[in-house]
Tab-separated table of C-alpha atoms and ligand atoms in Angstrom:
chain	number	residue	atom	x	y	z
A	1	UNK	CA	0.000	0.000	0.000
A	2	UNK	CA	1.104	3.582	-0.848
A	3	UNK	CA	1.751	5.790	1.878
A	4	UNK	CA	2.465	9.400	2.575
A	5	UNK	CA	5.336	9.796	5.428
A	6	UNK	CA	4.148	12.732	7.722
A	7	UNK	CA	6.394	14.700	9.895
A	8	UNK	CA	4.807	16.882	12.351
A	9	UNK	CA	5.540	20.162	13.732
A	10	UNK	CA	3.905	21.296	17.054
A	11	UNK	CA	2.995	17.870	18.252
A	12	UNK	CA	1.413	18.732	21.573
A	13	UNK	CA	-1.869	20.919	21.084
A	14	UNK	CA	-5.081	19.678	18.552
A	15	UNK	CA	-2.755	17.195	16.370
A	16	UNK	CA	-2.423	15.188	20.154
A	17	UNK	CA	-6.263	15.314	20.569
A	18	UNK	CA	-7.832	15.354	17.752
A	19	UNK	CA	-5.600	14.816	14.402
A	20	UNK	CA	-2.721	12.764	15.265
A	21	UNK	CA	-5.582	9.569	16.273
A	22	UNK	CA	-7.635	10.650	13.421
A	23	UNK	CA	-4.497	10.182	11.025
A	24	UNK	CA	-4.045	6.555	12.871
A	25	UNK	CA	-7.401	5.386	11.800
A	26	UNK	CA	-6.182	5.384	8.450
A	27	UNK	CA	-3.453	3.081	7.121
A	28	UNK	CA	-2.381	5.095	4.521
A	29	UNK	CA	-0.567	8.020	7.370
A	30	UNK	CA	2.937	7.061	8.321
A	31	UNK	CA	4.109	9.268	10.511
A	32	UNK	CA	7.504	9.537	10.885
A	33	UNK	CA	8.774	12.175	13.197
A	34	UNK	CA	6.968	14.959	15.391
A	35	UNK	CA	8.406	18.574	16.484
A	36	UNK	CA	7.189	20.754	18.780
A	37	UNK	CA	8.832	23.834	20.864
A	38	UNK	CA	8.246	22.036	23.864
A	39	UNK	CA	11.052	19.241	23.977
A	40	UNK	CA	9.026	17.020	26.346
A	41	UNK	CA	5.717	17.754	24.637
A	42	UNK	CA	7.701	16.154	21.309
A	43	UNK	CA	9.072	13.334	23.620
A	44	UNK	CA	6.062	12.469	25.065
A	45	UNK	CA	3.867	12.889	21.904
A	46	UNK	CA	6.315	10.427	20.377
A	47	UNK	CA	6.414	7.709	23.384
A	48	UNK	CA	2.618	8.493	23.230
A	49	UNK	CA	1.747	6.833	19.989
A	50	UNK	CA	5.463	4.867	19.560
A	51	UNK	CA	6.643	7.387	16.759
A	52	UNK	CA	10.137	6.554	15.787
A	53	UNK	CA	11.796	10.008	16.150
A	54	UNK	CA	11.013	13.126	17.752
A	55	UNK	CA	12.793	16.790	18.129
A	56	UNK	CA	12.530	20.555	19.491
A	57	UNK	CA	13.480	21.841	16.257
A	58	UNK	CA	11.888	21.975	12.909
A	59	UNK	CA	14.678	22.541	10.730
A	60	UNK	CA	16.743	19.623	12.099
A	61	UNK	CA	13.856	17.236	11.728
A	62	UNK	CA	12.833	18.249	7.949
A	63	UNK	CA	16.399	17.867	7.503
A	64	UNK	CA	17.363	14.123	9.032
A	65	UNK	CA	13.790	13.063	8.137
A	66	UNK	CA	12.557	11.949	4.854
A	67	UNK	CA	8.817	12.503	4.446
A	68	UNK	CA	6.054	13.257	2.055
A	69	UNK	CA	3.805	15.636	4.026
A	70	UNK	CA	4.412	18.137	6.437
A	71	UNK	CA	1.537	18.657	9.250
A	72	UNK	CA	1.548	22.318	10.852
A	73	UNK	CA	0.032	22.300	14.059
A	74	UNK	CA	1.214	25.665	15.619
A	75	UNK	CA	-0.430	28.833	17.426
A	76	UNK	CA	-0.930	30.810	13.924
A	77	UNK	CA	1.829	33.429	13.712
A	78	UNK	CA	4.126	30.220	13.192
A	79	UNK	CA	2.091	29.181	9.889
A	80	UNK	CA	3.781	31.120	7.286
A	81	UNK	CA	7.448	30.769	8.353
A	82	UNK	CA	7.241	26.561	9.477
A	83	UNK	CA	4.890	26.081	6.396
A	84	UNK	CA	8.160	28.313	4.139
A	85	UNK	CA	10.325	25.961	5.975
A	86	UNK	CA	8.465	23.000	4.649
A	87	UNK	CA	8.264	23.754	0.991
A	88	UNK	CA	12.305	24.470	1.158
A	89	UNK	CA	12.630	21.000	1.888
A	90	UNK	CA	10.186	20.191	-1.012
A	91	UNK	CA	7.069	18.695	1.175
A	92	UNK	CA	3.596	19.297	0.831
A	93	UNK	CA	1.849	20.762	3.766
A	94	UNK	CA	-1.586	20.314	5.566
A	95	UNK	CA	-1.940	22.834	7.796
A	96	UNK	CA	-4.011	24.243	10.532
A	97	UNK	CA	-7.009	27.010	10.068
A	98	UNK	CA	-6.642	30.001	9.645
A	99	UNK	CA	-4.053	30.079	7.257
A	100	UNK	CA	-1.885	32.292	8.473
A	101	UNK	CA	-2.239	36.220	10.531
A	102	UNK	CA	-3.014	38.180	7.091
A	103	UNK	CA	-4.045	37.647	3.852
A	104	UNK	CA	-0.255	39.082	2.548
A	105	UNK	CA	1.237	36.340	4.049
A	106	UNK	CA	-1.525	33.346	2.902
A	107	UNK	CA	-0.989	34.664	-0.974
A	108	UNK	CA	2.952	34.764	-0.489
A	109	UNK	CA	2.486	31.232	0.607
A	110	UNK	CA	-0.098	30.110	-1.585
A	111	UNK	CA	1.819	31.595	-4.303
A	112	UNK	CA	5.072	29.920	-3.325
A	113	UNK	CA	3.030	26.638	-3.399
A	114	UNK	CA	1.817	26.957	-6.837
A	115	UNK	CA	4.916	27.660	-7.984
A	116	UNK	CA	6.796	24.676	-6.400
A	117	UNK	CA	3.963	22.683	-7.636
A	118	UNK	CA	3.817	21.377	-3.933
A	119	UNK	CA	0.218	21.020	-2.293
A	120	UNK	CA	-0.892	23.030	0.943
A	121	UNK	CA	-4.339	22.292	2.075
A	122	UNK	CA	-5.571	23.730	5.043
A	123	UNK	CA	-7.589	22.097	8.116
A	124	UNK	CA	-11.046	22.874	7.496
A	125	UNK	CA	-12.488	19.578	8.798
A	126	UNK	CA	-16.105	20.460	9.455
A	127	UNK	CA	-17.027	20.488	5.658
A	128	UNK	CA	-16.384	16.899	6.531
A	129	UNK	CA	-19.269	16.565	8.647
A	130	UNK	CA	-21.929	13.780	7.559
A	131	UNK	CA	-24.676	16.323	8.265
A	132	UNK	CA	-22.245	19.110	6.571
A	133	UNK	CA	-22.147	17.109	3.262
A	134	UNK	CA	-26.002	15.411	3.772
A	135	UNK	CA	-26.531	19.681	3.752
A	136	UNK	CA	-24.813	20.448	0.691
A	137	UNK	CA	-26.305	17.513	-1.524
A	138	UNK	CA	-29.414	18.622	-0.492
A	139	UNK	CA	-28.850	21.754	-1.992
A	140	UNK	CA	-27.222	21.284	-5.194
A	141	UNK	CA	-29.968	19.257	-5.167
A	142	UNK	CA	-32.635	21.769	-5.504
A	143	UNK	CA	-33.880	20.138	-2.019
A	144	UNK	CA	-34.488	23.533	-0.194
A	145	UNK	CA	-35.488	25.481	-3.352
A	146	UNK	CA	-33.366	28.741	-3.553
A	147	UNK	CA	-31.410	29.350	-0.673
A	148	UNK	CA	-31.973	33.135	1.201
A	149	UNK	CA	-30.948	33.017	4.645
A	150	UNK	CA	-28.023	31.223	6.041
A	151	UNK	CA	-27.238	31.478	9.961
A	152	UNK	CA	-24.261	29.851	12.118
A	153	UNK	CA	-23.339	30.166	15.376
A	154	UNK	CA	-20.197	28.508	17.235
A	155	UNK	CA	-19.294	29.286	20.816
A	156	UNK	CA	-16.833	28.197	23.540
A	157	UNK	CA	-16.173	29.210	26.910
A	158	UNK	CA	-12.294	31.117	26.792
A	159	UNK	CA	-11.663	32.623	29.822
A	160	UNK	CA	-8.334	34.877	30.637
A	161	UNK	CA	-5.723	32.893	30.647
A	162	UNK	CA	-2.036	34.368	31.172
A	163	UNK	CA	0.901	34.482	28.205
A	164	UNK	CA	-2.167	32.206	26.271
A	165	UNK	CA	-1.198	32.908	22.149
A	166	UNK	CA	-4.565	33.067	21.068
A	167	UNK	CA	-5.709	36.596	23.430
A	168	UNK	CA	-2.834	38.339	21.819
A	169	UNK	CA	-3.075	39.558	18.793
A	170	UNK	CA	0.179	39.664	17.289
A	171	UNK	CA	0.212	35.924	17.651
A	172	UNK	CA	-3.144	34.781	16.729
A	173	UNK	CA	-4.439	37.730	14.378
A	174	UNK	CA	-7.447	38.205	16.302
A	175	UNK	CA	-9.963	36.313	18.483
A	176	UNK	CA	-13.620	34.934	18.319
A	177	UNK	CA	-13.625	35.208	14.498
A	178	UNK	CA	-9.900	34.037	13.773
A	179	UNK	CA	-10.763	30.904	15.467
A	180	UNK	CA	-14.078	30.514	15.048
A	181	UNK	CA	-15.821	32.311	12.438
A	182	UNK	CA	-13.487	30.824	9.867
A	183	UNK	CA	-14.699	27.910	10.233
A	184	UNK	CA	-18.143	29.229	9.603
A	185	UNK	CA	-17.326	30.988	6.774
A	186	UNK	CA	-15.450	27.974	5.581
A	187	UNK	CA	-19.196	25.936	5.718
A	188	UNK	CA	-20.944	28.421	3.829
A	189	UNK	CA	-18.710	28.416	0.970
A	190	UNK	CA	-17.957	24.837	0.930
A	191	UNK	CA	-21.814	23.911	1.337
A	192	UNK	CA	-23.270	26.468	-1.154
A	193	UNK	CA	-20.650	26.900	-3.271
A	194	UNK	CA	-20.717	30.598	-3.497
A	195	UNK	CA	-18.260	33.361	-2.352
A	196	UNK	CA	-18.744	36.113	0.286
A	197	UNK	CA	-19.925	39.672	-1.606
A	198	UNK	CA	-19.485	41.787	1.688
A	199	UNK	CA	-18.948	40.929	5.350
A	200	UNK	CA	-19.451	43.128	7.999
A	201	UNK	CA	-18.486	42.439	11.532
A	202	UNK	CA	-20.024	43.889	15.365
A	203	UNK	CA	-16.939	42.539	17.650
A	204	UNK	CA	-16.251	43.359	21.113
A	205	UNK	CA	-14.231	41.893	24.178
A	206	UNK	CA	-17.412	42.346	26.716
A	207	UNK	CA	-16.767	39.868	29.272
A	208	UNK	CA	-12.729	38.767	29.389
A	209	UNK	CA	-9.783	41.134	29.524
A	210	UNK	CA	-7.773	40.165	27.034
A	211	UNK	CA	-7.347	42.402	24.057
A	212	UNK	CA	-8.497	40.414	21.026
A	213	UNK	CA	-12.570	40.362	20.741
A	214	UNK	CA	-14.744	37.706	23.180
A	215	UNK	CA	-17.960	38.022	20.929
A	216	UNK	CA	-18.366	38.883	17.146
A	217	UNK	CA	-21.283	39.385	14.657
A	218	UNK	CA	-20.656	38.884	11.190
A	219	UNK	CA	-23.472	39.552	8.745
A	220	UNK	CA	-22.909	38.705	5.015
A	221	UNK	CA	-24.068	38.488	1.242
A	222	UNK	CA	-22.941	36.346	-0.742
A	223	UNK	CA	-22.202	36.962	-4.382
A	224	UNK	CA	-25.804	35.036	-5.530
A	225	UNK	CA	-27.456	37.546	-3.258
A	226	UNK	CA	-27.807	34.901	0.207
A	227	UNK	CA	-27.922	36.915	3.411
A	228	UNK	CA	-26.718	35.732	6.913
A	229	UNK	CA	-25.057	35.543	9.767
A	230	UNK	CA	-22.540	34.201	11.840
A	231	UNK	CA	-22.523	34.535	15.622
A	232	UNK	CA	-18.683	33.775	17.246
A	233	UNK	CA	-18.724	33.749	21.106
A	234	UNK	CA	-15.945	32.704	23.622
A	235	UNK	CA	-18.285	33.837	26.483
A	236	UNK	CA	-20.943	31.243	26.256
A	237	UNK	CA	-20.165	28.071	28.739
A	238	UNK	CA	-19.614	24.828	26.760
A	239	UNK	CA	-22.331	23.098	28.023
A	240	UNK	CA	-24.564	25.796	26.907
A	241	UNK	CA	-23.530	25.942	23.266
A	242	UNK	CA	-25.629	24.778	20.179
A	243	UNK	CA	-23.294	24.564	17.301
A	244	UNK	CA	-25.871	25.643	15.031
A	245	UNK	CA	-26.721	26.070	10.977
A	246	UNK	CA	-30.203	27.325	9.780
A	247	UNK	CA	-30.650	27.147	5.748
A	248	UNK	CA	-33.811	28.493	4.910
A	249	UNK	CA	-35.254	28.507	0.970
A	250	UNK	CA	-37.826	28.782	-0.728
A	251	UNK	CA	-38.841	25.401	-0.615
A	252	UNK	CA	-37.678	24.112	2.891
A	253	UNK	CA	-35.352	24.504	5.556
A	254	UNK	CA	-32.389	22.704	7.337
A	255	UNK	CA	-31.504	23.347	10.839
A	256	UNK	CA	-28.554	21.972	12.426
A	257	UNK	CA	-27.738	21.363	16.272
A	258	UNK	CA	-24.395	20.430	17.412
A	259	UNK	CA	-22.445	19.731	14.406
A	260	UNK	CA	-20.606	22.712	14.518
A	261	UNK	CA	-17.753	20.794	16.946
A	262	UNK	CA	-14.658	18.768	16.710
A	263	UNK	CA	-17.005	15.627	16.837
A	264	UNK	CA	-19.472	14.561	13.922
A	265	UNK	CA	-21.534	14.195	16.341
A	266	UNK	CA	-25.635	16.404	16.374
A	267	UNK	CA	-28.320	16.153	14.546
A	268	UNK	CA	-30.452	17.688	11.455
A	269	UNK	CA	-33.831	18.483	10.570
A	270	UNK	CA	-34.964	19.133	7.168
A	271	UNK	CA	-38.231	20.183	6.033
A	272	UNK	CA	-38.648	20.275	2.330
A	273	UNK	CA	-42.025	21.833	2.032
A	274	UNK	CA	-42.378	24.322	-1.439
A	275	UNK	CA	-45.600	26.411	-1.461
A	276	UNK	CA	-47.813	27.551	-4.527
A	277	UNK	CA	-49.934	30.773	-3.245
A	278	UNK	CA	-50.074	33.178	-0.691
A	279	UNK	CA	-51.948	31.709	2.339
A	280	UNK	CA	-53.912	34.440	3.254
A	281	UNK	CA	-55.299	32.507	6.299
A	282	UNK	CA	-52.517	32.272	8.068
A	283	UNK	CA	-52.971	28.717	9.211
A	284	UNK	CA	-49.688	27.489	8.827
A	285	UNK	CA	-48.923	23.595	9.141
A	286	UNK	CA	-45.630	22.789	9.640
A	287	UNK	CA	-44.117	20.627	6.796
A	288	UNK	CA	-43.353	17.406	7.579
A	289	UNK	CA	-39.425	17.122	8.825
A	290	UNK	CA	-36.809	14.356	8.315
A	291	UNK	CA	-34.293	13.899	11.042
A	292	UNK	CA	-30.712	13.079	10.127
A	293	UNK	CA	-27.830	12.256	12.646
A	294	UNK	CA	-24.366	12.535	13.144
A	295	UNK	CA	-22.502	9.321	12.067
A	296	UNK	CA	-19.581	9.365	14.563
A	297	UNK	CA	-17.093	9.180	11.851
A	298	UNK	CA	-13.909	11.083	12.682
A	299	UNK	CA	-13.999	14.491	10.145
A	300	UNK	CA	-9.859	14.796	10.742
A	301	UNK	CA	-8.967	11.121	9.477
A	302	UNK	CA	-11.605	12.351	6.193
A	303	UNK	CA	-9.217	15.626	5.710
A	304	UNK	CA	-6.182	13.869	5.701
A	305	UNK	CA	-7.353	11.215	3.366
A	306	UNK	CA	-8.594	13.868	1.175
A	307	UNK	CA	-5.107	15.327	1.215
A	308	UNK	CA	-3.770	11.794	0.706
A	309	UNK	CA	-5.467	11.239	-2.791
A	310	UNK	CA	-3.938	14.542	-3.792
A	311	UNK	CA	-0.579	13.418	-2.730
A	312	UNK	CA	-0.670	9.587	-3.636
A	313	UNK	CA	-2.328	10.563	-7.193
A	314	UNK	CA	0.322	13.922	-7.784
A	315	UNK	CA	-2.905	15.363	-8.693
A	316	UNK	CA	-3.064	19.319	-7.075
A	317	UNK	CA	-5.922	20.854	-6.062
A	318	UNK	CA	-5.742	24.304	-4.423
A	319	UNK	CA	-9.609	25.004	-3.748
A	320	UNK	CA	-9.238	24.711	-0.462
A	321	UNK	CA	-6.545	27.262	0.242
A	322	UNK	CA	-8.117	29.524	-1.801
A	323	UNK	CA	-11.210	29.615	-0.192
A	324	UNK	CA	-8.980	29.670	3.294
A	325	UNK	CA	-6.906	32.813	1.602
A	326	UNK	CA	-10.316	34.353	0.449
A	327	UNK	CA	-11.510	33.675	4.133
A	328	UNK	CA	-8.381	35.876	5.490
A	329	UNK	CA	-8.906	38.534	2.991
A	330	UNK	CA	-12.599	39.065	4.333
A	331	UNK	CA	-11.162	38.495	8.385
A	332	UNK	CA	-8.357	41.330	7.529
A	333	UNK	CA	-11.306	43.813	5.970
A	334	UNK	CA	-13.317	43.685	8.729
A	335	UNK	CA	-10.307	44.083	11.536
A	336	UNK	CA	-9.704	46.726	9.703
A	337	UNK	CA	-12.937	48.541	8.475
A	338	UNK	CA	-15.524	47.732	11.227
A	339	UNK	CA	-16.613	48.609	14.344
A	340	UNK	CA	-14.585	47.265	17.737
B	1	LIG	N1	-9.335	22.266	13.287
B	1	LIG	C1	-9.497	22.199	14.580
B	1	LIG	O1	-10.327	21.459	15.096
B	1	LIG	C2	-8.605	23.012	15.476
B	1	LIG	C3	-8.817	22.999	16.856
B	1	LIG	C4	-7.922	23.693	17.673
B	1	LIG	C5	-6.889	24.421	17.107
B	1	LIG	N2	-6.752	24.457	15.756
B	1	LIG	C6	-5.653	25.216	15.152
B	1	LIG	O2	-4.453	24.493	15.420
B	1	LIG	C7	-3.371	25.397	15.623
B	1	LIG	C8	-2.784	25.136	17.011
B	1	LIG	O3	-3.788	25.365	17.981
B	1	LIG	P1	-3.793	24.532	19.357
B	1	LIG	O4	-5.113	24.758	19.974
B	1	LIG	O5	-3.347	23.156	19.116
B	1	LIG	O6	-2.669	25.334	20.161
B	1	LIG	P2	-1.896	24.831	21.440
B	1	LIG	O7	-1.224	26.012	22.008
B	1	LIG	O8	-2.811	24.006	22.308
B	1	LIG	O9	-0.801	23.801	20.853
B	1	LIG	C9	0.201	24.237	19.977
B	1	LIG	C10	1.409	23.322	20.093
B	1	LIG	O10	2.436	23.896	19.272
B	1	LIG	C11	3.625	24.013	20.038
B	1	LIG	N3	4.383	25.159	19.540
B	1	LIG	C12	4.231	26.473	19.838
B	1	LIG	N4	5.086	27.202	19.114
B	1	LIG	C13	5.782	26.343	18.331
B	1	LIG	C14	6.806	26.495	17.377
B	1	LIG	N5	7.299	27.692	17.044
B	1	LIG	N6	7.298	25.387	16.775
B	1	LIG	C15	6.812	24.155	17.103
B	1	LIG	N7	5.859	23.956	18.028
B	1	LIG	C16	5.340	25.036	18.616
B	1	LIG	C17	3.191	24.165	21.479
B	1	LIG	O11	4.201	23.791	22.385
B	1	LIG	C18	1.983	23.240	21.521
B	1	LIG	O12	2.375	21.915	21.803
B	1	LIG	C19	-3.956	26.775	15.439
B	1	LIG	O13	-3.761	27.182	14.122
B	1	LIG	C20	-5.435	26.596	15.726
B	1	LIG	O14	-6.254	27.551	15.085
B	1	LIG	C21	-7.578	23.757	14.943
């Protein structure tokens, strides 16, 4: 069987929980080495999962270690140099969301990919989501008529927490919607196929004291004339969050709870339910819904073995980091242009 030989650089954050036993499920990751700043975060990461070689130092390890595929795992103002790094020693990279603190840097890098024809993809898993894709299919399918109004919401509870990368801003680029609005804006494109026309952002920091925002409003267009929103908290407790979509068309609806997460995990109900006249009566009757449920299937081993067939096939494919470059070109316009 053909495999792709990973090395991995910042071993001890999401690639220890989530992606490193995602990549495991699948036979075709062979992970070779793992980095991280933290010596005995790579020691342990490599004892961990019996990984043959581990190291504090990126350079040292993309030098001593042949591989395939890089996997970038770091806080974000790391992306654009480690992912550089990478490509020098001629690997293709999967890398973590967002792509990197500005949109200057994600075309430099996306350029540089191009150019090298080496693939970077970047780690948009919940596109991956059964209910995600169920969603889209439905769509393209004509199943919800035209689509007008198209809502997310994704919280988590992120308290003040001292030296932490992601509440300063030169090292994460920004808060609520650098981490979790992307991924929003990621599922809109990905499940209706269209671009952004405008976004305009509300963001504040209302209940922490760190200086990047704790709670953001986006509302959008999109180029086929869909309006929404996207609702980005990290003041809402965990175990109060929803994870939300609403589609609504003019033929039906999907509504979404919990599958905005790190598990495919939630449910969906769709009503497909078109209507002729004006009811001038009033007396609505709900259409009848279908109920759809998360699978349990692991959405990181899926991105990886979409990156896989790119890699195993030399096929290239750079949809995906487009749409995360277009992503940081709308995040940088409204740091810059709207309201704080
Ligand atoms: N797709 C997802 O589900 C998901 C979830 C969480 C985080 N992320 C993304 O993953 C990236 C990392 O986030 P995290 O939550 O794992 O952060 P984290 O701080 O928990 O972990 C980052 C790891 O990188 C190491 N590190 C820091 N600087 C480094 C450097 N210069 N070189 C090598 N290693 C370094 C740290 O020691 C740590 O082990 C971010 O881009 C974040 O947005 C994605």
């Amino acid at each position: 069987m053909k495999k792709v030989r990973w090395c991995i650089i910042g071993a001890g954050g999401i690639a220890d929980r989530r992606s490193i036993p995602g990549m495991l499920l699948d036979p075709h990751n062979e992970i070779v080495a793992v980095m991280d700043a933290v010596p005995t975060v790579a020691q342990a990461v490599a004892e961990k999962y019996g990984f043959p070689n581990y190291f504090s130092n990126a350079e040292e390890m993309l030098k001593t270690v042949p591989c395939d595929a890089v996997y970038i795992a770091t806080p974000v103002f790391c992306h654009y140099e480690q992912a550089m790094l990478a490509l020098k020693y001629g690997c293709n990279v999967f890398m973590e969301k967002p792509i990197t603190l500005s949109a200057k840097e994600g075309k430099k890098l996306l350029d540089a990919f191009k150019k090298a024809d080496k693939q970077l993809m970047i780690g948009y898993m919940m596109g991956y989501h059964n209910l995600h894709v169920k969603a889209r299919n439905l769509i393209q399918s004509g199943g919800l008529g035209d689509v007008n109004l198209f809502k997310l919401q994704f919280t988590c509870w992120y308290p003040d927490i001292p030296g932490a990368w992601r509440q300063t801003r030169a090292y994460s680029g920004g808060g609520a919607i650098m981490d979790l609005a992307v991924h929003c804006m990621e599922l809109f494109t990905s499940i209706t196929g269209e671009d952004f026309q405008k976004c305009t952002a509300y963001f504040t920091t209302k209940t922490f004291n760190y200086e990047v925002e704790d709670s953001a409003v986006i509302t959008f267009k999109s180029e086929k004339g869909i309006l929404g929103h996207i609702d980005v908290n990290f003041n809402v407790p965990d175990n109060a969050a929803t994870g939300k979509m609403e589609i609504y068309g003019t033929a039906g609806s999907i509504i979404t709870e919990g599958t905005l997460s790190q598990e495919e995990a939630g449910k969906m109900k769709y009503i497909y339910s078109p209507q002729g006249d004006y009811e001038a009566q009033q007396q609505r009757v709900t259409g009848k819904a279908m109920t759809y449920y998360g699978k349990g299937g692991n959405m990181y081993t899926k991105q990886f073995a979409a990156f896989n067939k790119l890699i195993l096939s030399g096929k290239r494919d750079y949809t995906n980091a487009e749409r995360a470059l277009r992503i940081q070109e709308l995040c940088d316009h409204m740091y810059k242009h709207n309201q704080y």
